[in-house]
Amino acid sequence: MKQNKNTGYTDILFGLLWGDEGKGKIVDTLTPDYNVVLRPNAGPNAGHSVEIEGKTYVAHHIPCGFAHEDKMLICGSGMAINPVSFLEELGDLEKVNPNLRKQLYVSHQATIITPIQVLKDCYREELAGKLGSTKKGISFTYADDALHIGLRIGDFAGLSARAMVVKYNEYRNTQIEILEKLYPDISTTELKNTEGKWMQQLEVLIQKISIVDTVKLANQLLSSGKNILIEGAQAALLDTRHGCYPYNTSSHTTPQMLLGYAGLPIHAVRDVIAVTKWYGTRVGGVNPPSTMLPEDNEVFRKAGNEFGSTTGRPRTCAWPDFPMMQHAIKMTHPNKIYVTKTDICPVDEIQNAVGYVLKNGQTVTEVPMSSEHIESVVYEKMPGWKFDPSDRSAIPKGLEVFLDTIRKNFPDIQIAGIGTGPARENILMFDKALV
Ligand code: IMP
């Protein structure tokens, strides 16, 4: 495929397993290399943290280049946006970058999360329960979009305040009627309190933020030589199609799909960058096969502060699972990987999952079609490691051995860097000078 030599390139960054890998910090570190950071998918169910001068900032909708005053930041077409939390988040992030509002562009195709979808998500969790959603209304928002009844940002842009209310009520009244018939005990009276603020904030968002065709914008930027970092939310194993159904999210999270949301050309892709913690964590609904025994789980959760940045829920910690990583890599094809949280190793010995014994007695080294087929996990033990806190650049022996195991298992993927602590500067880049 022919590419104009003045055209920029795009790199796609994504979480490899179940999310919460510390993508925010990696995006923040890489942002100076790009002109644009584009967040293509999801919404306030995501929580990307960046620690700057001892304070942690959490971005839920806004791309993690937010602290860099000279970058364009795009909220792309596959996003689900709640205007109330979007503006709260913006206010918080403006403390670190007062110019932020002017750098932001939001897609006219992004879907709006309404109070009704939040109500349904909370009700479903209580009633049907145990899917472990973040209760932000995500699945009902994407479902309405798929049903062609959802509300998109562009539907409201340019409308008067009155016309906006009329538009919302068309959706709302039908939804309430259906809800009250389906679930007679659902209480919709509370809605009235939240809807007023929601509508007001939707108006503010549309007035104050540039609503544009982000696919057109991103392509124009690319053609004029600008380089774009696509920042995926969540992670490959939460993808709505390829993830661990039904305990997955409702947007696409794999790099191929992220590029689709961005609407950028395949031939413009330079690097596909995976981010993974060296150990695993999972929050919501189901535990990974290599879940640690309660004692180690507790020790890792405490040492790694493994609590959801969106919901505060305790995360389940799991040993590194090489077949699971292989499974995710085979469907996402990264050429680079960042391994995060290498400063967290509160044990003398670690265990790497290398296979599974199935319920039919067979031992396999590939992820079976359903984790319900797994009876037990086959582990290989390895020494743990400790970082010298005064010198995070000296890689401990045990970690070097672990990183070599990754290199041996995935020879086509370059380890581009490792995370060595929560702060912005705690990162060792292997493919360029220390940051
Ligand atoms: P939803 O995206 O809120 O509908 O939740 C669906 C599933 O995805 C649940 O198991 C959530 O815990 C999980 N999930 C959604 N967002 C994140 C995230 O940012 N990190 C980790 N898990 C997530």
XYZ file of C-alpha atoms and ligand atoms in Angstrom:
458
model
C 0.000 0.000 0.000
C 1.370 3.406 -0.986
C 2.006 5.967 1.684
C 2.853 9.612 1.144
C 6.322 10.217 2.600
C 5.131 13.307 4.459
C 2.517 11.289 6.314
C 2.944 10.731 10.050
C 2.623 7.385 11.788
C 0.446 5.953 14.515
C 1.399 3.685 17.397
C -1.259 1.722 19.250
C -0.867 1.149 22.979
C -3.123 -1.331 24.758
C -3.403 -3.425 27.923
C -2.476 -7.060 27.339
C -4.548 -8.944 29.923
C -7.271 -7.667 32.281
C -6.474 -3.980 32.610
C -4.989 -1.885 35.412
C -1.439 -2.345 34.135
C -0.394 1.263 34.633
C -0.978 2.351 31.031
C -1.514 5.947 32.182
C 2.078 6.374 33.258
C 3.455 4.830 30.068
C 1.269 7.096 27.909
C 2.359 10.136 29.915
C 6.032 9.164 29.429
C 5.657 8.516 25.697
C 3.515 11.582 24.918
C 6.481 13.921 24.141
C 7.275 11.667 21.129
C 3.875 12.370 19.520
C 1.773 15.316 18.401
C -1.544 13.767 19.327
C -2.894 11.285 21.874
C -6.166 9.683 20.833
C -8.327 7.674 23.201
C -10.593 5.567 20.988
C -12.792 3.476 23.297
C -14.677 3.092 26.598
C -15.522 5.746 29.164
C -15.595 6.294 32.915
C -15.237 2.561 33.569
C -11.527 3.121 32.827
C -9.150 4.776 35.276
C -5.695 5.748 34.050
C -3.436 7.220 36.746
C -0.441 9.475 36.438
C 1.522 10.503 39.529
C 3.036 13.959 39.153
C 5.052 15.532 41.953
C 3.510 13.292 44.592
C -0.103 13.800 43.486
C -2.058 11.159 41.599
C -4.295 12.317 38.762
C -6.823 9.848 37.381
C -8.124 10.206 33.832
C -11.295 8.287 33.032
C -12.234 9.756 29.643
C -9.428 12.190 28.832
C -6.255 10.901 27.123
C -3.255 10.489 29.420
C -1.254 13.111 27.563
C -3.288 15.591 29.671
C -0.266 17.010 31.502
C 1.486 18.085 28.282
C 0.459 21.552 27.172
C 1.508 21.295 23.537
C -0.379 18.152 22.505
C -3.737 17.607 20.851
C -5.955 15.228 22.795
C -8.754 13.417 21.039
C -11.675 11.499 22.583
C -12.565 9.246 19.684
C -15.660 7.772 18.130
C -15.815 4.526 20.117
C -16.075 6.266 23.462
C -18.991 6.343 25.884
C -19.036 9.692 27.670
C -20.809 10.753 30.825
C -20.921 14.577 30.708
C -21.078 14.928 34.497
C -17.993 12.869 35.257
C -16.210 14.135 32.130
C -16.420 17.735 33.356
C -15.483 16.797 36.941
C -12.447 15.008 35.591
C -11.555 17.944 33.357
C -11.715 20.301 36.343
C -9.367 18.030 38.277
C -6.865 17.614 35.451
C -6.884 21.360 34.720
C -5.037 21.732 38.025
C -2.006 20.231 36.346
C -2.637 21.778 32.911
C -4.815 24.926 32.848
C -4.734 24.879 29.042
C -6.312 21.412 28.810
C -9.792 22.399 27.616
C -8.368 24.024 24.486
C -6.383 20.909 23.602
C -9.408 18.606 23.700
C -11.501 17.375 20.760
C -14.469 15.048 21.265
C -15.985 12.903 18.528
C -19.494 13.697 17.379
C -19.979 9.915 17.175
C -19.132 9.257 20.825
C -22.095 7.792 22.673
C -23.531 9.612 25.666
C -24.068 7.752 28.920
C -27.442 8.782 30.339
C -28.675 8.465 33.951
C -31.089 5.759 32.753
C -28.275 3.536 31.539
C -26.463 4.007 34.860
C -29.661 3.090 36.718
C -30.071 -0.051 34.622
C -26.435 -1.086 35.162
C -26.773 -0.705 38.947
C -30.111 -2.515 38.957
C -28.784 -5.364 36.798
C -25.785 -5.812 39.118
C -28.113 -6.060 42.115
C -30.701 -8.244 40.421
C -28.738 -10.574 38.160
C -25.496 -9.718 39.952
C -21.942 -10.952 39.892
C -20.930 -9.755 36.440
C -18.899 -7.224 38.371
C -19.503 -4.189 36.169
C -18.151 -0.816 37.246
C -21.805 0.416 37.458
C -21.057 3.315 35.123
C -23.771 2.343 32.648
C -21.273 1.099 30.059
C -22.962 -2.053 28.771
C -26.400 -0.431 28.509
C -24.928 2.546 26.660
C -23.201 0.358 24.064
C -26.299 -1.863 23.894
C -28.515 1.130 23.092
C -25.999 2.207 20.475
C -26.175 -1.264 18.896
C -29.979 -1.067 19.049
C -29.799 2.270 17.162
C -31.591 4.071 19.985
C -28.574 5.491 21.813
C -27.777 9.188 22.020
C -24.615 10.447 20.407
C -22.836 13.722 21.164
C -23.382 14.954 17.607
C -27.176 14.622 18.020
C -27.064 17.446 20.557
C -24.379 19.714 19.091
C -25.935 22.953 17.819
C -29.311 22.409 19.549
C -30.856 24.985 21.861
C -31.206 24.014 25.542
C -34.926 23.428 24.982
C -34.385 21.258 21.925
C -31.854 19.223 23.890
C -34.429 18.465 26.568
C -36.990 17.476 23.921
C -34.443 15.176 22.288
C -33.503 13.538 25.577
C -37.143 13.104 26.589
C -37.916 11.198 23.374
C -35.403 8.591 24.494
C -36.181 8.830 28.192
C -39.939 8.451 28.125
C -39.876 5.262 26.080
C -37.112 3.826 28.248
C -38.964 4.557 31.485
C -42.129 2.989 30.132
C -40.271 -0.196 29.194
C -38.364 -0.262 32.477
C -41.469 0.094 34.627
C -43.219 -2.696 32.715
C -40.225 -5.062 32.865
C -39.191 -4.342 36.440
C -42.182 -3.075 38.454
C -40.046 -2.692 41.607
C -37.415 -0.478 40.009
C -37.486 3.010 41.455
C -37.173 5.714 38.815
C -38.024 8.592 41.156
C -34.332 9.168 42.048
C -33.672 9.758 38.357
C -35.267 13.194 38.460
C -32.502 14.390 40.813
C -29.653 13.215 38.607
C -31.149 14.096 35.230
C -31.198 17.872 35.850
C -27.479 18.101 36.530
C -26.737 15.633 33.748
C -28.613 17.731 31.170
C -26.969 20.918 32.376
C -23.495 19.357 32.153
C -24.239 17.979 28.683
C -25.002 21.541 27.603
C -21.755 22.803 29.143
C -19.737 20.050 27.506
C -21.157 20.792 24.090
C -20.585 24.527 24.457
C -17.108 24.405 25.932
C -15.406 21.482 24.195
C -14.751 21.194 20.459
C -17.091 18.559 19.067
C -15.733 17.411 15.734
C -15.495 14.541 13.298
C -12.416 13.039 14.961
C -11.867 10.491 12.186
C -11.522 13.331 9.680
C -9.388 15.353 12.092
C -7.027 12.466 12.916
C -6.565 11.650 9.231
C -5.852 15.301 8.383
C -3.279 15.438 11.157
C -1.674 12.229 9.965
C -1.515 13.446 6.358
C 0.178 16.630 7.490
C 2.959 14.614 9.117
C 1.719 14.481 12.706
C 2.324 11.359 14.778
C -0.516 9.888 16.798
C -0.476 7.665 19.871
C -3.665 5.649 20.228
C -4.300 4.982 23.938
C -6.550 1.968 24.423
C -8.583 1.640 27.605
C -9.038 -1.635 29.522
C -7.217 -4.587 27.959
C -7.338 -7.349 25.353
C -8.942 -9.992 27.566
C -11.809 -7.603 28.340
C -12.635 -7.045 24.640
C -16.338 -7.288 23.916
C -15.750 -9.963 21.253
C -12.417 -11.642 22.075
C -12.463 -11.163 25.866
C -13.585 -13.491 28.661
C -17.327 -13.389 27.973
C -19.556 -12.681 29.866
C -17.120 -11.028 32.298
C -15.837 -8.601 29.696
C -16.540 -5.000 28.883
C -18.691 -3.701 26.033
C -16.213 -1.884 23.810
C -13.403 -3.291 21.711
C -10.005 -3.206 23.367
C -7.675 -5.032 20.987
C -5.296 -2.912 18.871
C -6.889 -3.849 15.554
C -10.262 -2.666 16.832
C -8.794 0.447 18.479
C -7.404 1.458 15.087
C -10.876 0.936 13.619
C -12.462 3.288 16.148
C -9.767 5.866 15.358
C -10.501 5.435 11.623
C -6.803 5.628 10.761
C -5.193 3.671 7.920
C -3.623 0.275 8.620
C -0.480 1.232 6.682
C 0.149 4.165 9.054
C 0.736 1.838 12.022
C 4.355 1.752 13.212
C 4.365 0.083 16.636
C 1.817 -2.020 18.467
C 2.690 -1.600 22.120
C 1.398 -3.928 24.847
C 1.488 -3.000 28.506
C 1.338 -5.663 31.191
C 2.070 -5.873 34.882
C 4.618 -8.628 35.592
C 1.969 -10.297 37.771
C -1.754 -10.267 36.960
C -4.754 -8.608 38.547
C -8.450 -8.864 37.881
C -11.413 -6.978 39.207
C -15.043 -7.895 38.633
C -16.955 -11.139 38.342
C -14.357 -13.835 37.842
C -10.818 -14.728 38.947
C -7.926 -15.685 36.627
C -6.797 -19.347 36.614
C -3.438 -18.454 38.220
C -5.036 -16.563 41.136
C -2.667 -16.538 44.124
C -3.517 -18.307 47.353
C -5.133 -15.907 49.866
C -1.906 -15.195 51.767
C 0.142 -14.145 48.709
C -2.903 -12.373 47.253
C -3.121 -10.217 50.339
C 0.608 -9.464 50.373
C 0.630 -8.431 46.693
C -2.587 -6.425 46.975
C -1.140 -4.447 49.837
C 2.330 -3.971 48.341
C 0.957 -3.066 44.909
C -1.998 -1.033 46.224
C -4.244 -3.196 44.085
C -7.564 -1.394 44.432
C -9.574 -0.174 41.429
C -8.843 3.454 40.459
C -12.445 3.823 39.282
C -14.385 1.845 41.866
C -11.925 1.270 44.727
C -12.738 -2.458 44.580
C -9.951 -4.807 45.794
C -8.277 -6.506 42.831
C -7.524 -10.224 42.804
C -3.805 -10.878 42.247
C -2.535 -13.700 40.050
C 0.844 -15.236 39.195
C 2.263 -14.516 35.727
C 0.492 -16.811 33.286
C 2.562 -17.505 30.167
C -0.100 -19.458 28.219
C -2.553 -16.607 28.951
C -0.030 -14.029 27.716
C 0.599 -16.163 24.621
C -3.162 -16.316 24.002
C -3.476 -12.511 24.259
C -0.371 -11.953 22.108
C -1.653 -14.256 19.364
C -4.755 -12.131 18.967
C -3.121 -8.704 19.325
C 0.384 -9.028 17.772
C 2.408 -6.433 19.671
C 6.006 -5.774 18.610
C 6.868 -3.980 21.861
C 5.942 -4.537 25.464
C 6.247 -2.544 28.690
C 6.356 -4.594 31.893
C 5.093 -2.596 34.848
C 5.174 -2.788 38.639
C 8.540 -4.565 38.710
C 9.250 -2.822 42.027
C 6.474 -4.884 43.614
C 7.775 -8.333 44.527
C 7.021 -8.906 48.201
C 7.953 -12.637 48.159
C 11.204 -14.636 47.953
C 9.894 -17.014 45.326
C 7.505 -16.466 42.427
C 5.482 -18.958 40.429
C 4.981 -18.759 36.686
C 1.984 -20.571 35.228
C 3.208 -22.662 32.282
C 0.235 -24.953 31.624
C -3.062 -26.282 32.906
C -4.424 -29.669 33.959
C -7.919 -29.959 32.528
C -10.916 -31.600 34.171
C -10.555 -34.514 31.682
C -7.024 -35.196 33.052
C -5.158 -33.801 30.043
C -2.244 -31.371 30.599
C -2.098 -28.522 28.067
C 0.079 -25.460 27.457
C -2.612 -23.458 25.660
C -5.593 -21.626 27.129
C -8.644 -23.898 26.747
C -11.872 -22.613 25.216
C -13.353 -22.057 28.645
C -11.552 -21.507 31.938
C -14.215 -23.782 33.428
C -12.331 -26.690 31.802
C -9.301 -26.014 34.029
C -8.836 -28.238 37.086
C -5.472 -26.873 38.212
C -2.513 -24.812 37.026
C 1.038 -26.067 36.373
C 3.638 -23.695 37.842
C 7.386 -23.278 37.579
C 9.080 -21.634 40.533
C 11.622 -18.824 40.195
C 13.457 -16.610 42.661
C 11.830 -13.281 43.502
C 13.748 -9.983 43.671
C 14.084 -6.738 45.548
C 14.866 -3.335 44.105
C 17.353 -1.166 45.921
C 14.974 1.787 46.602
C 17.854 4.260 46.240
C 18.740 2.930 42.798
C 15.771 1.906 40.691
C 17.968 1.682 37.614
C 19.964 -1.355 38.820
C 17.872 -4.322 37.695
C 17.899 -7.078 40.346
C 19.059 -10.548 39.260
C 15.662 -12.275 39.793
C 13.912 -9.660 37.642
C 16.522 -10.023 34.899
C 15.813 -13.789 34.877
C 12.062 -13.085 34.677
C 12.494 -10.601 31.817
C 14.661 -13.167 29.998
C 11.825 -15.679 30.382
C 9.529 -13.204 28.623
C 12.136 -12.693 25.877
C 12.528 -16.482 25.454
C 8.768 -17.085 25.309
C 8.048 -14.150 22.986
C 11.184 -13.670 20.867
C 9.481 -11.351 18.359
C 8.542 -8.807 21.007
C 10.980 -6.237 22.287
C 10.760 -5.299 25.975
C 10.727 -1.530 25.501
C 10.844 -0.623 29.180
C 9.833 -1.483 32.724
C 7.884 0.384 35.392
C 9.838 0.631 38.649
C 7.480 2.661 40.847
C 4.351 4.799 40.843
C 5.926 8.184 40.093
C 6.238 9.603 36.617
C 10.011 9.217 36.670
C 9.993 5.570 37.850
C 10.434 3.982 34.471
C 13.416 2.414 32.734
C 13.326 2.706 28.966
C 15.327 0.009 27.200
C 14.918 1.369 23.692
C 16.229 4.857 24.407
C 18.084 6.859 27.024
C 16.764 6.778 30.587
C 13.784 9.005 31.196
P -18.126 -2.573 32.572
O -17.060 -2.163 31.594
O -18.324 -1.583 33.679
O -19.428 -2.949 31.913
O -17.615 -3.901 33.327
C -17.463 -5.148 32.659
C -16.219 -5.910 33.169
O -15.021 -5.224 32.772
C -16.153 -6.016 34.693
O -15.566 -7.285 35.019
C -15.218 -4.884 35.085
O -14.591 -5.078 36.323
C -14.220 -4.908 33.921
N -13.586 -3.607 33.700
C -14.128 -2.532 33.085
N -13.248 -1.515 33.066
C -12.129 -1.958 33.647
C -10.844 -1.378 33.891
O -10.540 -0.237 33.535
N -9.933 -2.175 34.535
C -10.214 -3.448 34.903
N -11.387 -4.025 34.683
C -12.333 -3.302 34.062
